[in-house]
XYZ file of C-alpha atoms in Angstrom:
613
model
C 30.507 -21.432 41.774
C 31.719 -23.233 45.158
C 35.862 -24.385 45.332
C 34.224 -27.588 45.865
C 32.130 -27.619 42.553
C 35.349 -25.855 40.932
C 36.995 -29.311 42.005
C 34.558 -31.379 40.882
C 34.469 -29.947 37.472
C 38.350 -30.053 37.259
C 38.314 -33.672 38.371
C 34.969 -34.416 35.758
C 37.415 -32.635 32.661
C 40.397 -34.638 33.514
C 38.937 -37.762 33.550
C 37.140 -37.333 30.319
C 37.854 -39.941 27.103
C 40.518 -38.715 24.460
C 37.870 -40.558 22.182
C 35.670 -37.935 19.475
C 32.283 -37.187 20.863
C 29.613 -34.471 21.837
C 29.924 -32.493 24.729
C 27.863 -30.106 26.421
C 27.765 -27.062 28.618
C 25.209 -25.883 31.644
C 24.634 -23.854 34.151
C 23.758 -23.728 37.779
C 20.171 -24.571 37.135
C 20.722 -27.276 34.348
C 20.509 -24.687 31.628
C 21.829 -25.749 28.569
C 24.662 -22.945 27.759
C 26.779 -24.763 24.850
C 27.043 -27.907 22.234
C 29.820 -28.132 21.000
C 31.858 -31.434 19.067
C 35.022 -32.890 19.131
C 37.859 -35.018 17.654
C 39.242 -35.592 21.328
C 36.724 -35.065 23.738
C 39.527 -34.363 27.261
C 42.125 -32.193 24.622
C 38.885 -29.460 23.595
C 37.222 -29.353 27.076
C 40.460 -28.957 28.721
C 41.175 -25.793 26.439
C 38.005 -23.607 27.413
C 39.466 -23.551 31.125
C 43.152 -22.334 29.901
C 44.344 -19.475 31.262
C 46.428 -19.263 27.485
C 43.320 -19.479 25.874
C 42.916 -15.910 23.320
C 40.447 -13.669 26.043
C 37.142 -13.880 23.709
C 34.365 -11.761 25.826
C 31.775 -14.350 24.740
C 33.434 -17.516 25.819
C 35.185 -16.188 28.727
C 31.575 -15.106 29.910
C 30.094 -18.305 28.981
C 33.353 -20.028 30.843
C 32.531 -18.315 34.035
C 28.464 -19.605 34.110
C 29.987 -23.221 33.654
C 28.682 -25.509 36.552
C 28.806 -29.100 35.007
C 28.688 -30.922 31.734
C 28.077 -33.850 30.076
C 29.622 -36.130 27.056
C 28.504 -38.233 24.697
C 30.893 -40.454 23.132
C 30.189 -41.207 19.399
C 32.774 -43.251 16.928
C 33.263 -40.891 14.720
C 33.508 -37.232 13.949
C 30.512 -37.200 11.349
C 28.573 -39.411 13.619
C 29.442 -36.415 16.360
C 28.588 -33.789 13.497
C 24.944 -35.275 13.420
C 24.466 -35.533 17.073
C 25.547 -31.857 17.676
C 23.375 -30.344 15.658
C 19.996 -32.285 16.611
C 21.039 -31.213 20.458
C 21.552 -27.272 19.022
C 18.131 -27.786 17.805
C 16.754 -29.428 20.826
C 18.453 -27.324 23.365
C 18.949 -23.921 21.338
C 21.867 -22.889 23.996
C 22.163 -19.239 24.696
C 26.084 -19.508 23.066
C 25.783 -21.490 20.017
C 25.280 -19.373 17.171
C 21.149 -19.265 16.302
C 19.331 -19.138 12.557
C 16.709 -16.770 11.722
C 14.965 -17.967 8.394
C 13.315 -14.677 7.414
C 10.553 -16.707 5.747
C 8.647 -20.294 5.851
C 10.973 -21.821 2.975
C 8.476 -24.210 -0.151
C 9.949 -27.470 -0.593
C 8.299 -30.349 -3.093
C 7.724 -33.699 -1.284
C 7.692 -37.095 -2.573
C 5.643 -39.479 -0.115
C 6.995 -42.462 0.972
C 4.018 -44.617 -0.137
C 3.332 -47.358 -3.134
C 1.620 -44.320 -4.893
C 4.063 -41.667 -3.883
C 2.216 -38.446 -3.747
C 3.909 -35.003 -5.064
C 3.181 -32.046 -4.147
C 4.354 -28.776 -2.630
C 4.438 -27.897 1.379
C 6.662 -25.511 3.933
C 6.401 -28.359 6.686
C 9.396 -31.009 6.432
C 8.638 -34.400 8.238
C 10.591 -37.046 9.259
C 7.758 -39.641 7.623
C 10.693 -41.298 5.342
C 8.947 -38.649 2.438
C 11.557 -36.903 0.295
C 12.059 -33.198 0.203
C 13.414 -31.109 -2.162
C 14.399 -27.742 -1.931
C 14.217 -25.848 0.150
C 13.516 -23.099 -3.034
C 14.264 -19.436 -2.033
C 11.073 -18.122 -3.934
C 7.507 -19.420 -4.679
C 7.875 -18.969 -8.265
C 11.154 -21.141 -8.637
C 8.988 -24.097 -6.940
C 5.919 -23.599 -9.340
C 7.753 -23.404 -12.430
C 9.041 -27.005 -11.303
C 5.818 -28.286 -10.352
C 3.961 -26.744 -13.922
C 6.897 -29.205 -15.529
C 6.021 -32.271 -13.343
C 2.835 -31.877 -14.306
C 2.678 -30.930 -17.977
C 5.751 -33.401 -19.126
C 4.525 -36.471 -17.085
C 0.997 -35.903 -16.124
C 1.349 -36.320 -12.086
C -1.111 -34.506 -10.217
C 0.689 -32.304 -7.714
C -1.974 -30.852 -5.654
C -1.852 -29.083 -2.159
C -2.085 -30.742 0.375
C -3.388 -29.708 3.762
C -3.224 -30.697 7.821
C -6.757 -31.374 7.617
C -5.744 -34.380 4.851
C -3.350 -35.984 6.434
C -3.888 -39.870 7.248
C -2.701 -39.686 11.084
C -2.267 -43.544 10.996
C 0.409 -43.527 8.408
C 1.639 -40.027 9.075
C 1.791 -39.665 5.017
C -1.409 -37.408 3.183
C -4.642 -39.212 1.674
C -5.107 -39.214 -1.717
C -7.778 -36.750 -2.659
C -9.338 -35.227 -5.973
C -7.001 -32.829 -8.493
C -8.160 -29.957 -9.419
C -10.797 -29.401 -12.240
C -7.738 -29.562 -15.611
C -6.565 -33.018 -13.724
C -10.288 -34.689 -12.868
C -10.366 -36.835 -15.795
C -6.938 -37.692 -16.056
C -5.836 -38.394 -12.195
C -2.661 -39.952 -11.993
C -3.676 -42.006 -8.901
C -5.388 -44.226 -10.839
C -2.240 -45.226 -13.066
C -0.420 -48.815 -12.863
C 2.094 -49.208 -9.946
C 4.747 -49.588 -12.004
C 4.100 -46.813 -14.339
C 3.897 -45.067 -11.713
C 6.826 -45.565 -9.785
C 9.026 -45.344 -13.126
C 7.773 -41.991 -13.038
C 8.267 -41.077 -10.008
C 12.055 -41.789 -10.664
C 12.193 -39.992 -13.880
C 10.339 -36.595 -11.579
C 13.426 -37.330 -8.844
C 16.239 -37.157 -11.465
C 14.592 -33.675 -12.272
C 14.515 -32.328 -8.921
C 18.363 -33.106 -8.585
C 18.797 -31.367 -11.513
C 19.686 -34.258 -13.508
C 18.077 -33.299 -16.753
C 20.982 -34.534 -19.041
C 20.254 -38.262 -17.470
C 16.611 -37.694 -18.103
C 16.778 -36.340 -21.702
C 18.831 -39.083 -22.778
C 16.611 -41.723 -21.591
C 13.148 -39.852 -22.557
C 14.983 -39.913 -26.098
C 15.558 -43.590 -25.741
C 12.096 -44.462 -24.959
C 10.739 -42.301 -27.512
C 12.825 -44.465 -29.988
C 11.298 -47.339 -28.662
C 7.634 -46.157 -28.356
C 7.585 -45.101 -32.174
C 9.279 -48.381 -33.361
C 6.957 -49.915 -31.857
C 4.397 -48.496 -33.202
C 2.479 -46.832 -30.361
C 2.495 -43.830 -31.536
C 0.144 -42.799 -28.508
C 2.619 -43.587 -25.828
C 5.901 -42.125 -28.247
C 3.755 -38.342 -28.423
C 2.683 -38.290 -24.436
C 7.264 -39.181 -24.318
C 7.785 -36.383 -26.625
C 5.399 -33.842 -24.328
C 7.576 -35.283 -21.352
C 10.972 -34.704 -23.617
C 9.809 -30.776 -24.552
C 8.558 -29.884 -21.116
C 11.944 -31.177 -19.694
C 13.783 -29.367 -22.380
C 12.245 -25.704 -22.018
C 12.736 -26.014 -18.061
C 16.440 -27.186 -18.554
C 16.991 -23.987 -20.916
C 16.152 -21.631 -18.570
C 18.244 -22.893 -16.026
C 21.269 -20.332 -16.075
C 25.005 -22.211 -16.809
C 27.534 -20.827 -14.131
C 30.524 -22.980 -14.994
C 32.251 -24.873 -17.985
C 32.202 -28.416 -16.712
C 28.918 -30.824 -16.267
C 29.596 -30.978 -12.506
C 27.256 -31.113 -9.222
C 28.807 -28.774 -6.906
C 27.489 -26.723 -3.774
C 28.756 -23.600 -3.456
C 28.849 -21.865 0.283
C 29.471 -17.821 0.636
C 28.874 -16.107 3.991
C 28.422 -12.195 5.072
C 28.616 -10.045 8.207
C 26.853 -6.863 8.650
C 28.216 -5.710 12.061
C 25.631 -2.778 12.630
C 23.051 -4.944 12.637
C 25.172 -7.828 14.549
C 23.828 -10.384 11.809
C 25.695 -12.712 9.160
C 23.651 -14.379 6.203
C 24.878 -18.213 5.215
C 24.299 -18.547 0.937
C 24.052 -21.584 -0.948
C 24.141 -21.836 -4.591
C 23.379 -25.187 -5.903
C 24.551 -26.419 -8.989
C 23.893 -29.075 -11.076
C 25.069 -30.590 -14.255
C 26.901 -26.860 -14.332
C 23.547 -25.062 -14.172
C 22.341 -23.160 -11.268
C 19.029 -24.965 -9.683
C 18.349 -23.250 -6.859
C 19.595 -20.831 -3.953
C 19.412 -20.681 -0.376
C 20.006 -18.000 2.579
C 19.882 -17.979 6.249
C 20.709 -15.401 8.752
C 22.651 -16.132 11.601
C 22.749 -14.848 15.056
C 24.403 -14.568 18.507
C 27.646 -14.680 16.172
C 29.768 -11.674 18.399
C 33.598 -12.646 18.705
C 33.063 -15.752 15.840
C 35.195 -15.429 12.692
C 34.005 -15.915 9.155
C 35.142 -19.837 9.040
C 33.467 -20.119 12.251
C 30.406 -19.020 11.041
C 30.644 -20.442 7.814
C 31.389 -23.674 8.676
C 28.327 -23.779 11.277
C 26.057 -22.791 8.101
C 27.468 -25.143 5.951
C 27.382 -28.539 8.966
C 23.975 -27.291 10.167
C 23.026 -27.132 5.871
C 23.645 -31.278 5.470
C 22.863 -32.480 8.683
C 19.574 -30.814 9.319
C 15.993 -30.712 7.263
C 17.393 -28.985 3.890
C 19.918 -30.885 2.214
C 19.102 -33.378 -0.556
C 21.704 -35.072 -2.683
C 25.217 -34.501 -1.819
C 27.361 -33.159 -4.553
C 30.403 -33.938 -6.133
C 32.387 -30.861 -5.034
C 31.594 -28.243 -2.366
C 33.217 -25.137 -2.523
C 33.484 -22.383 0.111
C 34.489 -18.748 0.490
C 36.475 -18.939 3.476
C 38.649 -22.214 5.224
C 36.672 -23.708 8.023
C 38.119 -23.924 11.440
C 38.444 -27.569 11.297
C 36.747 -29.220 7.895
C 37.528 -33.169 9.074
C 34.287 -34.304 9.986
C 32.093 -32.369 7.474
C 34.326 -34.384 5.325
C 34.108 -37.202 6.598
C 30.738 -36.955 6.810
C 29.982 -36.171 3.373
C 32.354 -39.304 2.520
C 30.003 -41.537 4.467
C 26.403 -39.738 2.613
C 27.754 -40.032 -0.640
C 30.059 -43.062 -0.482
C 32.688 -41.398 -2.343
C 35.630 -38.685 -1.052
C 33.735 -35.466 -1.774
C 36.587 -32.155 -2.106
C 35.547 -29.345 0.137
C 37.720 -26.608 -1.349
C 38.121 -22.607 -1.156
C 39.022 -21.538 -4.859
C 41.358 -18.439 -5.408
C 40.910 -18.257 -9.245
C 38.815 -19.014 -12.103
C 35.234 -19.416 -12.307
C 34.738 -20.993 -9.290
C 35.989 -17.582 -7.599
C 33.409 -16.090 -9.555
C 30.914 -18.174 -7.750
C 32.041 -17.603 -4.851
C 31.818 -13.809 -5.341
C 28.420 -13.776 -6.946
C 27.476 -16.150 -3.886
C 29.015 -13.085 -1.412
C 27.398 -10.439 -3.397
C 24.123 -12.404 -2.947
C 24.882 -12.610 1.081
C 25.462 -8.582 1.379
C 22.098 -8.040 -0.930
C 20.005 -10.302 1.738
C 22.287 -8.453 4.456
C 21.571 -4.878 3.451
C 17.986 -5.766 3.170
C 17.742 -7.063 6.228
C 19.169 -4.149 7.825
C 16.306 -1.863 6.269
C 13.449 -4.323 7.736
C 15.058 -3.834 11.000
C 15.854 -0.066 10.418
C 11.739 0.105 9.599
C 10.804 -1.920 12.300
C 12.727 0.410 14.360
C 10.356 2.999 12.803
C 7.500 1.729 13.501
C 8.645 1.514 17.151
C 6.737 3.765 19.200
C 8.910 4.747 22.029
C 7.794 4.490 26.333
C 8.568 8.167 26.466
C 5.925 9.131 23.449
C 2.954 7.253 24.483
C 3.670 8.174 28.517
C 3.726 12.425 27.009
C 0.427 12.054 25.110
C -1.004 10.194 28.340
C 0.443 13.072 30.971
C -0.774 15.545 28.493
C -3.682 14.360 26.850
C -2.893 15.175 23.598
C -5.039 14.292 20.711
C -2.277 12.170 18.901
C 0.904 10.424 19.470
C 3.591 13.164 20.208
C 5.978 11.224 17.422
C 7.296 14.375 15.850
C 8.014 17.216 18.037
C 9.310 20.736 17.316
C 10.840 22.389 20.022
C 10.992 26.728 20.005
C 13.526 28.545 22.154
C 15.034 32.288 21.693
C 18.090 33.777 22.474
C 18.835 37.910 22.857
C 22.143 39.902 25.222
C 20.985 42.891 25.977
C 17.965 43.193 23.451
C 20.775 42.920 20.425
C 21.173 40.011 17.979
C 18.098 38.227 18.840
C 17.961 34.693 17.387
C 15.837 31.844 17.229
C 16.547 27.676 17.110
C 13.961 25.180 16.514
C 15.233 21.392 17.060
C 13.100 18.467 15.697
C 12.564 15.060 17.655
C 11.245 11.752 16.247
C 10.404 9.082 18.472
C 12.154 10.636 20.683
C 15.760 10.655 18.760
C 16.502 14.117 17.803
C 16.987 14.928 13.844
C 20.098 16.606 13.655
C 19.196 17.531 9.742
C 16.011 19.382 10.860
C 16.717 21.673 12.935
C 16.108 25.643 11.874
C 18.044 28.847 13.126
C 16.103 32.109 13.305
C 17.081 35.654 12.919
C 14.870 38.054 14.453
C 13.832 40.693 11.823
C 10.910 42.488 12.737
C 10.827 42.532 16.552
C 12.715 45.267 18.164
C 14.642 44.669 21.671
C 14.872 41.797 23.883
C 10.821 40.561 23.397
C 10.259 37.453 23.495
C 6.685 37.193 23.296
C 6.839 39.070 20.036
C 10.065 37.027 18.667
C 7.935 33.782 19.407
C 5.041 34.896 17.341
C 7.289 35.682 14.914
C 9.180 32.978 14.345
C 6.373 30.526 14.401
C 4.706 32.679 11.846
C 7.559 32.703 9.603
C 7.743 28.854 10.073
C 4.463 27.165 9.882
C 3.632 30.036 7.486
C 6.144 28.133 5.022
C 5.295 24.424 6.257
C 2.031 25.690 5.327
C 3.292 26.809 1.892
C 5.511 24.539 0.586
C 3.819 20.900 1.679
C 6.003 19.975 4.474
C 5.556 17.783 6.841
C 3.173 19.087 10.206
C 4.894 17.955 13.506
C 2.660 16.244 15.756
C 3.136 18.615 18.932
C 4.660 22.166 19.008
C 6.933 23.062 22.338
C 7.806 26.413 23.127
C 10.874 26.941 26.045
C 8.610 29.677 28.574
C 5.292 29.703 30.270
C 1.485 31.325 29.971
C 3.048 34.245 28.169
C 5.621 32.565 25.224
C 2.105 29.876 24.533
C -0.431 32.859 24.064
C 2.202 34.428 21.524
C 2.246 31.676 19.787
C -1.044 30.621 19.841
C -1.794 33.963 18.581
C 0.504 33.165 15.353
C -0.812 29.758 14.480
C -4.291 31.458 14.442
C -3.513 34.325 12.628
C -2.278 32.188 10.036
C -4.838 29.283 9.882
C -2.635 26.376 11.461
C -3.883 26.122 15.092
C -6.237 23.442 14.421
C -3.269 20.976 12.774
C -1.771 20.133 16.087
C -1.346 20.508 19.916
C 1.121 22.913 21.236
C 2.579 23.300 24.927
C 4.187 25.465 26.354
C 7.442 24.305 29.175
C 8.425 26.910 31.905
C 11.837 26.202 33.445
C 11.766 26.991 36.908
C 8.934 24.402 38.213
C 9.353 22.102 34.913
C 5.804 23.346 34.560
C 3.703 22.458 31.377
C 1.070 24.492 30.211
C -1.287 23.824 27.459
C -3.952 26.383 25.554
C -6.771 27.388 27.785
C -5.916 25.842 31.049
C -5.028 28.284 33.765
C -3.208 25.995 35.702
C 0.046 24.036 34.539
C 0.305 20.008 34.638
C 2.834 18.489 36.439
C 4.355 15.626 34.780
C 5.971 13.221 37.599
C 9.638 14.096 38.097
C 10.943 10.569 36.980
C 8.915 10.037 33.731
C 10.486 8.985 30.623
C 8.084 11.760 29.644
C 9.033 14.964 31.277
C 12.756 13.883 30.381
C 11.973 13.709 26.826
C 10.658 17.415 27.283
C 13.548 18.672 29.118
C 16.090 17.081 26.548
C 13.966 18.641 23.934
C 13.831 22.373 25.753
C 17.485 21.889 26.378
C 18.392 21.478 22.554
C 16.822 23.678 21.637
C 18.321 26.146 23.777
C 21.798 24.990 23.112
C 21.073 25.160 19.485
C 19.940 28.919 20.177
C 23.364 30.285 22.486
C 25.503 28.596 19.991
C 23.707 30.774 16.929
C 23.938 33.663 18.991
C 27.663 33.356 19.936
C 28.333 33.391 16.407
C 26.309 35.906 15.508
C 27.344 38.495 17.765
C 31.226 36.827 17.183
C 31.043 37.599 13.566
C 29.193 41.221 14.251
C 32.041 42.274 16.632
C 34.577 41.326 13.611
C 33.387 42.758 11.064
C 32.698 46.468 13.321
C 36.133 46.244 14.753
C 38.372 45.257 11.661
C 36.191 47.188 8.835
C 36.501 50.254 10.856
C 40.195 50.476 10.094
C 40.780 52.829 7.382
C 42.307 50.513 4.126
C 40.760 47.309 5.878
C 38.405 45.506 3.365
C 36.367 41.706 3.425
C 38.576 40.333 2.000
C 41.451 41.913 4.420
C 39.480 40.683 7.203
C 39.032 37.310 6.343
C 43.074 36.821 5.613
C 43.853 38.070 9.027
C 41.294 36.196 10.984
C 42.156 32.892 8.889
C 46.070 33.582 9.839
C 45.226 34.883 13.407
C 42.177 32.975 14.210
C 40.324 35.730 16.163
C 40.905 39.886 16.859
C 41.964 38.861 20.307
C 45.107 37.368 18.570
C 45.578 40.240 16.029
C 44.918 42.436 19.017
C 47.790 40.880 20.607
C 50.352 40.625 17.231
C 53.737 42.118 16.889
C 53.743 44.662 13.505
C 55.517 42.917 11.719
C 53.259 39.459 11.370
C 50.194 41.758 10.878
C 52.320 43.564 8.047
C 53.298 39.958 6.276
C 49.885 38.507 5.983
C 48.084 42.026 5.049
C 51.136 43.971 3.485
C 53.441 46.603 4.953
C 51.129 49.642 4.995
C 47.580 47.742 6.064
C 49.490 45.910 8.280
C 51.115 48.937 10.401
C 47.739 50.528 10.044
C 46.038 47.502 11.957
C 48.926 47.405 14.544
C 48.342 51.515 15.361
C 44.349 50.698 15.073
C 44.466 48.323 18.347
C 47.394 49.612 19.865
C 46.273 53.731 20.664
């Protein structure tokens, strides 16, 4: 941004009104960066550009990109809350919290019509219809639909897009399924139909106590009037509602309508989860959760505020409860309180409970959030496992392998002048080292520095065991070396009938040539190829692992040879000395008195004399 543009933006900020409203930050390409609401627009917007503002990296980056701003003045904070929510959904700004639903939630819809349809849907359309939910599971929604069918005789057939009347924007009335053909509720009298819909509305809102009371009164009136058929129908409705109500879990002792919100966060996956428990008349009638993305640098209160405000001003809300309880304090609760008051027609308390059953309910909601986040982390881990790295695909292509080399096992030998010969195997899965499956080998059958014979021995031992124990077979075996090592490896695999199980190659270090069985000329993979880098990484890791093993083995042999040669020094004394001094080298430099403190007067003197001859 030029100095002139900075001055222009500063002047715009200085002249903002002090009333409530919504502000929009834009970058030089006129793309929306962020949408926010404010009680006092000028104060709020100006705070972003003040040097005294806490150094939040995310906000600092956003501010550096701001080229222009736009504001909307509103009459109240409640209006600003609604407008902010709509604009966020419209623009999907990069620096606002975004939501990731792990599914499309099911709802029960009551259409806005003379004879309203009651049906399940996953699509919310702003057409005047009422939507109840969202239901956290299809099973819970189906139980409710079954109660409506059995209790009130209403048709609840599912409606597809093909049955939508485009002129009215509502579903067309169509034939019911087999068991409702004879008594389709579409033929009912309008007055009876509307009265039934009101009862269904109470049921869907969790007002079962009031509904049961009304049904009992209606049944008594019908019975007194000797309308026994009508009384029997009402009795069936009463029983269906009772059964449904009894299945609902009583979570609080008071018969109150309450929404309970909690937030959880998983740092590893960089996501949060908001959970809502819907309590009506003291019973849990539903649960709801959503995942929050783009949350770097945000506190728990900020994330919870976004979740709660989005719920009440978005497509998910239904009836406003009498009370709202939160797991964390919001950063600014006034706009929400004002909005709830406006919608409910009375004050709706918003609190963070500290003790009692309300606190227990919050803990339960937080446990649910943690569970959802753990499941989400497992999903992401599985997706990562299922993702095939480019290097793996490229390696298959360059070497014309029979399958993708997702599991690579790479071997290397190590010896010093033919002594303490060892070998190593490292394992790479999807181009990443899997250290838990690394193997070390002591060469047992080969005398002297014979790399070819050593390679043959370790591959024979490794893959004989793989066959015997049914272990996972690699996609590609890599041996460190050229034609000689590869030939020995191939010979070993053929002898144990393992050669056809997977691909095998040799990687010569001097020119990074790749040798394949049966081919006289090597393959040269491009130097900058990620496939070659993967092979080099595996080869270097196998070499490092073998060298470290060889050093430890040689060190142990040296210690045993030197210390155990001393008369009177056994393994326990040798270990005691090594533990105290750290190495044979330091033992050699130690004073006699120091050695005697650890090993005793007589042995200490013998050790000292042995190394000072």
